[in-house]
Amino acid sequence: MKDIVPPPPGIVRNDAFEIQSLFQRNVMPTYGRLDLVLSHGSGSQLWDVAGKRYLDFGGGVAVCSLGHAPAAITEALVEQSRKLIHCSNYYYHAPQGRLAEALVNLIGPGKCFFSNSGAEANEGLFKLARKFGQEEGRFEIITALNSFHGRTLAAIAATGQEKIKKGFYPAVAGFRHVPYNDLAAARAAISPATAAILIEGIQGESGVTPATAEYLLGLRALCNEKNLLLLYDGVQCGHFRTGRFQSYQRILEGVPGGEMFRPDAISMAKSLGGGFPMGAFWVRAPHADLLSAGTHGSTYGGNPLGCAVALKILSVIQHEQLDQNARATGEFFQTGLQALVTRYPEIFREVRGLGLMIGLELSADHALLNAPGKAAALRFTNSLQAAGMLVIPTGTHVIRFLPALNLRRAEVEEGLQMIAAVAAELAVG
Ligand SMILES: *Cc1c(COP(=O)(O)O)cnc(C)c1O
């Protein structure tokens, strides 16, 4: 006869711990992840597996253009998946053709190629530049220091940050880096082998630095003069984030000659798919057929699901005037942040950006914030997370806000209060 033993105490479920251990055991440690296990979201709100609510001002790093779990995307996915989920690029289908037309209408005469990510879209730009210069033996692409263009071998070669290339040499040949917003440096870097110049409209990973109007117009004139392609990485700063479809349209607003400006090619991704992995690049009319049949391709690029989603996102942005929202809510947010910079000069150095692409630079002098062991940007990000707000740290001293384009004013007010609370704590600290 067995003793009657009481059942063991119920194990307290700790999903966060269990999920994190799954990662530790099975997922490569390529990301410096924050201590947060997410469960679900709605609009600009997210909940972790323990039920705590967060305001999401990172937007999946500029991806979730309509916020989390938007009904419009769910509907587009369901509707399209009932018809055709995948279609090889051996054939034609409506969503890809319609999306290409929509992008051409937004940018200008030209053609599109579809990829699955930003790095792949940039890869297309590199191949375009090589094809463009091939017969004359030109292949070099000038890019900017502190840029970010993705993680493939060519994209890290294009990226002007040593930390991203380290460990992966030899680099793909043919990239030269020059200081951003420095037209004379770009001119000086041109060699007989140069085929193109590639810049971001607003450098994101380096702490949110917009190109100046003079730089954009100067690069256009320089590329015309030297017969180079002007390539524009709009992966992070594009898709209405600044209030206009592409950031150059916003930067050049009201600038004489600005309406005439157009790069020769533009890469897109992130907000384009709103969370569905997709990328694209647009090429201006005279060069749009350079990548001819058989020269470039992608199995999933331009698949019906992704294109249906991207089309739906464009129509929601248009119907709900989210370009105007990005501009107005972004300005409201920047004004609020500026007030905090003025109130806490010992904590904040500067706020910069356009629309809903904003960087807040932290002071390098504040002792507590700059205590050894952790970068100030990460420390501030951790404190904001504890307060219930998610942001993206970049570099050592900048936190980035890249929220959904349908972010509400009330959410901005709540977010500002959280930032103010963290600052107040540091100020007495
Ligand atoms: C995110 C990003 C990329 C790379 O996009 P992936 O989809 O991660 O490949 C390229 N350029 C810029 C400016 C980006 O912000």
XYZ file of C-alpha atoms and ligand atoms in Angstrom:
444
model
C 0.000 0.000 0.000
C 1.323 3.345 -0.967
C 1.509 6.318 1.304
C -0.888 8.984 0.331
C 1.370 11.853 -0.541
C 0.056 15.295 -1.275
C 0.543 16.398 -4.871
C 3.582 18.597 -5.444
C 2.861 22.328 -5.284
C 1.709 23.663 -8.641
C 4.636 25.048 -10.548
C 4.187 28.782 -10.958
C 4.116 29.382 -14.685
C 6.714 31.867 -15.734
C 6.305 32.163 -19.477
C 8.910 34.894 -19.748
C 11.562 32.740 -18.141
C 10.631 29.699 -20.199
C 10.607 31.603 -23.484
C 13.897 33.319 -22.729
C 15.521 29.979 -21.940
C 14.290 28.613 -25.262
C 16.139 31.472 -26.918
C 19.257 30.976 -24.835
C 19.431 27.318 -25.764
C 18.341 27.456 -29.389
C 18.585 30.915 -30.958
C 21.899 32.432 -32.024
C 22.939 35.313 -29.813
C 23.207 37.846 -32.671
C 20.918 40.414 -31.019
C 21.443 42.345 -27.811
C 17.861 41.772 -26.710
C 16.116 43.760 -24.025
C 14.555 41.889 -21.112
C 11.012 41.828 -22.465
C 8.834 38.986 -23.762
C 5.899 40.286 -25.748
C 2.563 38.641 -26.161
C 0.259 40.817 -28.248
C -0.481 44.346 -29.318
C -3.096 46.739 -30.605
C -2.284 50.013 -32.335
C 0.596 51.608 -30.462
C 0.099 49.461 -27.379
C 1.845 46.205 -26.547
C 1.440 43.721 -23.720
C 4.103 41.431 -22.337
C 3.426 37.831 -21.325
C 2.840 38.924 -17.726
C 0.112 41.336 -18.829
C 2.019 44.597 -18.424
C 1.082 47.275 -20.959
C 3.576 49.374 -22.923
C 3.300 52.330 -25.265
C 5.289 51.358 -28.337
C 7.308 54.272 -29.693
C 9.744 51.963 -31.490
C 7.134 50.677 -33.904
C 9.151 47.519 -34.555
C 11.956 49.867 -35.720
C 9.852 51.880 -38.164
C 8.074 48.780 -39.457
C 4.585 48.804 -37.929
C 3.237 51.681 -40.002
C -0.370 50.968 -38.960
C 0.531 49.816 -35.440
C 0.118 46.314 -34.063
C -2.458 43.807 -35.315
C -4.344 46.317 -37.484
C -7.632 44.894 -38.783
C -6.885 46.224 -42.278
C -3.771 44.052 -42.598
C -5.507 41.000 -41.166
C -8.302 41.452 -43.705
C -5.903 41.934 -46.608
C -4.005 38.793 -45.594
C -7.139 36.696 -45.185
C -8.700 37.911 -48.400
C -5.560 37.425 -50.504
C -4.663 34.088 -48.895
C -8.022 32.717 -50.006
C -7.078 33.481 -53.609
C -3.336 33.074 -54.060
C -0.669 32.980 -51.357
C 2.346 32.479 -53.565
C 2.913 33.065 -57.228
C 6.259 32.463 -58.890
C 7.774 35.382 -60.744
C 7.523 33.196 -63.836
C 3.956 34.528 -63.952
C 1.992 37.741 -63.589
C -0.478 38.582 -60.824
C -2.552 41.637 -59.989
C -1.230 42.691 -56.541
C 2.409 43.095 -57.705
C 1.413 45.095 -60.774
C -0.935 47.317 -58.770
C 1.612 47.942 -56.031
C 4.325 48.824 -58.550
C 1.938 51.298 -60.184
C 1.073 52.833 -56.802
C 4.761 53.336 -55.955
C 5.533 54.773 -59.387
C 2.608 57.195 -58.955
C 3.987 58.255 -55.583
C 7.584 58.752 -56.754
C 7.676 59.410 -60.479
C 8.132 57.714 -63.851
C 10.160 54.525 -63.443
C 9.785 50.882 -62.471
C 9.936 48.742 -59.327
C 11.557 45.496 -58.241
C 10.299 43.704 -55.144
C 12.402 42.032 -52.465
C 11.752 40.762 -48.954
C 13.840 43.144 -46.871
C 15.736 46.398 -46.832
C 19.155 44.836 -47.257
C 17.924 43.003 -50.335
C 16.438 46.194 -51.735
C 19.844 47.871 -51.284
C 21.518 44.841 -52.852
C 19.392 45.637 -55.901
C 20.733 49.203 -55.879
C 24.313 47.894 -55.785
C 23.648 45.597 -58.721
C 21.979 48.448 -60.591
C 25.081 50.623 -60.064
C 27.394 47.825 -61.233
C 25.290 47.169 -64.336
C 25.183 50.908 -65.029
C 28.969 51.261 -64.920
C 29.982 47.822 -66.177
C 30.870 48.651 -69.773
C 33.049 51.585 -68.728
C 34.693 49.598 -65.968
C 33.016 51.704 -63.269
C 31.810 49.931 -60.155
C 32.518 52.051 -57.099
C 29.739 53.367 -54.886
C 30.381 56.270 -52.529
C 28.441 56.010 -49.264
C 28.383 57.998 -46.033
C 30.142 57.477 -42.734
C 27.728 56.485 -39.962
C 25.303 55.126 -42.537
C 23.406 51.874 -42.249
C 22.387 49.829 -45.264
C 21.769 46.317 -43.934
C 23.550 43.118 -42.930
C 24.361 41.206 -46.111
C 28.028 41.125 -47.143
C 27.612 43.923 -49.689
C 25.352 45.944 -47.379
C 27.892 45.845 -44.538
C 30.553 46.914 -47.018
C 28.289 49.831 -47.965
C 27.602 50.691 -44.330
C 29.929 53.345 -42.939
C 30.362 51.852 -39.466
C 33.355 49.752 -38.493
C 31.498 47.828 -35.766
C 29.210 46.264 -38.361
C 32.063 45.030 -40.582
C 34.319 43.734 -37.824
C 34.966 40.006 -38.118
C 33.720 39.749 -41.704
C 36.670 40.901 -43.777
C 37.597 40.904 -46.619
C 34.836 43.366 -47.453
C 33.002 43.303 -50.773
C 35.050 45.631 -52.958
C 33.933 48.930 -54.369
C 32.635 51.065 -51.505
C 34.169 54.339 -50.309
C 32.930 56.271 -47.310
C 32.741 60.022 -46.913
C 31.346 62.303 -44.179
C 27.570 62.824 -44.448
C 26.216 66.249 -45.388
C 29.629 67.155 -46.822
C 29.303 67.802 -50.531
C 32.981 68.662 -51.054
C 33.988 65.303 -49.541
C 31.686 63.458 -51.946
C 33.155 65.332 -54.892
C 36.706 64.643 -53.738
C 35.996 60.899 -53.395
C 34.920 60.461 -57.023
C 37.382 58.385 -59.040
C 37.327 57.160 -62.664
C 35.787 53.945 -61.233
C 32.866 55.638 -59.458
C 29.403 54.646 -60.649
C 27.078 55.917 -57.935
C 26.548 57.747 -54.663
C 24.269 56.194 -52.026
C 22.862 58.049 -49.033
C 20.037 57.747 -46.516
C 17.629 60.687 -46.516
C 17.841 60.676 -42.748
C 20.577 58.625 -41.137
C 18.758 56.470 -38.621
C 21.227 54.172 -36.925
C 23.671 57.003 -36.307
C 21.193 58.921 -34.188
C 18.673 60.534 -36.572
C 20.549 62.990 -38.779
C 18.593 64.423 -41.736
C 20.341 65.348 -44.963
C 20.368 69.082 -45.571
C 18.547 70.536 -48.577
C 21.845 71.878 -49.959
C 23.404 68.423 -49.682
C 20.567 66.731 -51.579
C 20.494 69.345 -54.341
C 24.292 69.413 -54.466
C 24.536 65.621 -54.801
C 21.959 65.668 -57.593
C 23.954 68.266 -59.511
C 27.207 66.417 -58.830
C 25.778 63.102 -60.072
C 24.434 64.801 -63.193
C 27.804 66.424 -63.846
C 29.805 63.199 -63.397
C 27.220 60.808 -64.861
C 26.716 58.917 -61.581
C 23.580 57.326 -60.211
C 22.173 58.975 -57.107
C 20.878 56.143 -54.915
C 18.606 56.850 -51.962
C 18.089 54.491 -49.034
C 14.548 55.223 -47.880
C 14.164 51.994 -45.918
C 13.768 53.693 -42.538
C 12.925 57.324 -43.340
C 10.471 56.636 -46.173
C 6.819 55.688 -46.442
C 5.263 58.913 -45.130
C 7.195 58.811 -41.845
C 8.322 62.409 -42.343
C 4.908 63.587 -43.558
C 5.742 63.023 -47.228
C 6.170 59.719 -49.058
C 9.942 60.105 -49.272
C 12.013 62.179 -46.885
C 13.601 64.272 -49.644
C 10.158 65.628 -50.469
C 9.874 66.861 -46.895
C 13.452 68.120 -46.615
C 13.116 70.058 -49.870
C 9.669 71.538 -49.183
C 9.691 75.208 -50.106
C 13.308 75.034 -51.286
C 13.813 76.512 -54.785
C 14.346 73.638 -57.226
C 13.234 71.142 -54.577
C 10.166 69.904 -56.455
C 12.420 68.885 -59.352
C 14.716 66.741 -57.195
C 14.577 62.989 -57.661
C 17.140 60.294 -56.971
C 17.849 57.748 -59.725
C 16.801 54.882 -57.483
C 15.160 54.497 -54.064
C 15.137 51.489 -51.747
C 12.169 50.801 -49.476
C 11.167 48.232 -46.861
C 10.146 48.457 -43.174
C 6.867 50.502 -43.140
C 6.084 49.356 -46.704
C 4.872 45.983 -45.414
C 3.782 47.099 -41.952
C 5.209 43.891 -40.472
C 4.870 41.649 -43.508
C 8.477 41.127 -44.650
C 8.873 43.050 -47.836
C 11.116 45.471 -49.648
C 11.289 47.200 -53.000
C 13.375 49.501 -55.080
C 12.249 52.004 -57.624
C 14.440 53.056 -60.547
C 14.004 56.203 -62.624
C 12.816 55.949 -66.189
C 16.008 55.977 -68.284
C 17.626 53.319 -66.069
C 14.546 51.278 -65.198
C 15.280 48.547 -67.755
C 18.994 48.172 -66.912
C 18.297 45.094 -64.812
C 16.982 43.111 -67.737
C 15.461 39.607 -67.836
C 17.622 37.090 -66.027
C 19.861 39.627 -64.258
C 18.090 39.798 -60.915
C 15.439 37.854 -59.060
C 13.822 36.669 -55.851
C 11.592 33.698 -55.154
C 9.368 35.521 -52.685
C 9.888 39.082 -53.874
C 6.602 40.719 -54.785
C 4.509 37.799 -53.593
C 0.736 38.272 -53.642
C 0.333 38.350 -49.846
C 2.984 41.013 -49.285
C 1.789 43.145 -52.177
C -1.857 42.932 -51.059
C -0.784 44.050 -47.577
C 1.349 46.909 -48.905
C -1.500 48.085 -51.137
C -3.888 48.030 -48.189
C -1.431 50.022 -46.069
C -1.146 52.668 -48.786
C -4.916 52.934 -49.017
C -5.318 53.248 -45.234
C -2.603 55.915 -45.120
C -4.421 57.815 -47.828
C -7.935 57.449 -46.377
C -6.907 58.290 -42.840
C -4.448 60.976 -43.972
C -1.708 59.394 -41.920
C 0.888 61.486 -43.744
C -0.723 64.520 -42.139
C -0.866 62.680 -38.832
C 2.829 61.805 -39.001
C 3.620 65.452 -39.625
C 1.272 66.997 -37.035
C 1.670 64.384 -34.298
C 5.415 64.363 -34.918
C 5.568 68.137 -34.489
C 3.443 67.951 -31.334
C 5.778 65.285 -29.964
C 8.929 67.221 -30.872
C 7.537 70.353 -29.195
C 6.885 68.343 -26.044
C 10.366 66.819 -26.168
C 11.904 70.234 -26.729
C 10.164 71.471 -23.569
C 11.789 68.572 -21.683
C 15.190 69.422 -23.165
C 14.737 72.990 -21.921
C 13.546 71.816 -18.499
C 16.278 69.201 -18.010
C 19.371 70.491 -19.834
C 21.556 68.350 -17.580
C 19.845 65.213 -18.946
C 18.918 66.014 -22.548
C 21.126 67.620 -25.156
C 18.968 67.923 -28.231
C 15.914 66.700 -30.094
C 16.024 66.318 -33.876
C 14.227 64.626 -36.737
C 11.237 65.029 -39.020
C 7.664 63.829 -38.562
C 7.626 60.537 -36.686
C 11.347 59.873 -37.010
C 12.769 61.567 -33.945
C 16.010 61.308 -32.007
C 16.506 62.540 -28.447
C 20.151 62.977 -27.554
C 21.119 62.478 -23.942
C 23.746 64.480 -22.117
C 27.221 62.963 -21.917
C 27.830 64.814 -18.644
C 25.073 63.576 -16.353
C 26.878 61.323 -13.849
C 24.167 58.767 -13.099
C 23.135 58.434 -16.739
C 26.756 57.988 -17.806
C 27.839 55.692 -14.984
C 30.137 52.915 -16.206
C 28.768 49.549 -17.298
C 25.986 50.590 -19.638
C 25.577 53.169 -22.397
C 23.396 56.131 -21.431
C 20.948 55.407 -24.280
C 20.435 51.839 -23.068
C 20.102 52.972 -19.460
C 17.411 55.491 -20.408
C 15.672 52.901 -22.605
C 15.579 50.440 -19.687
C 14.098 53.091 -17.382
C 11.454 54.006 -19.940
C 10.593 50.342 -20.367
C 10.076 50.023 -16.621
C 7.834 53.105 -16.835
C 5.856 51.468 -19.674
C 7.290 52.966 -22.846
C 9.337 51.254 -25.581
C 11.929 53.185 -27.583
C 15.013 52.237 -29.640
C 18.463 53.151 -28.349
C 21.015 54.009 -31.004
C 24.691 54.678 -30.535
C 25.617 55.505 -26.949
C 23.538 58.646 -26.384
C 20.487 58.767 -28.629
C 17.058 57.240 -28.176
C 14.953 56.940 -31.268
C 11.207 57.208 -31.707
C 9.851 55.479 -34.834
C 6.209 54.883 -33.902
C 3.205 53.882 -35.971
C 1.995 56.510 -38.425
C -1.427 56.427 -36.736
C 0.015 57.303 -33.328
C -2.486 59.373 -31.358
C -1.942 62.673 -29.628
C -3.156 61.183 -26.314
C -0.501 58.478 -26.647
C 2.142 61.145 -27.218
C 0.949 62.961 -24.095
C 1.165 59.771 -22.077
C 4.619 59.017 -23.499
C 5.875 62.507 -22.707
C 4.712 62.049 -19.122
C 6.683 58.824 -18.871
C 9.833 60.470 -20.257
C 9.308 63.394 -17.864
C 8.942 60.983 -14.939
C 12.185 59.179 -15.801
C 13.956 62.523 -16.221
C 12.602 63.832 -12.909
C 13.924 60.729 -11.157
C 17.359 61.168 -12.744
C 17.352 64.889 -11.904
C 16.976 64.253 -8.158
C 19.020 61.111 -8.492
C 16.701 48.598 -41.502
C 17.509 49.250 -42.556
C 18.086 48.510 -43.606
C 18.062 47.001 -43.647
O 16.763 46.499 -43.724
P 16.513 44.936 -43.403
O 15.060 44.761 -43.716
O 16.839 44.744 -41.961
O 17.389 44.154 -44.271
C 18.747 49.193 -44.606
N 18.830 50.526 -44.581
C 18.296 51.273 -43.590
C 18.417 52.765 -43.634
C 17.627 50.661 -42.542
O 17.124 51.389 -41.547
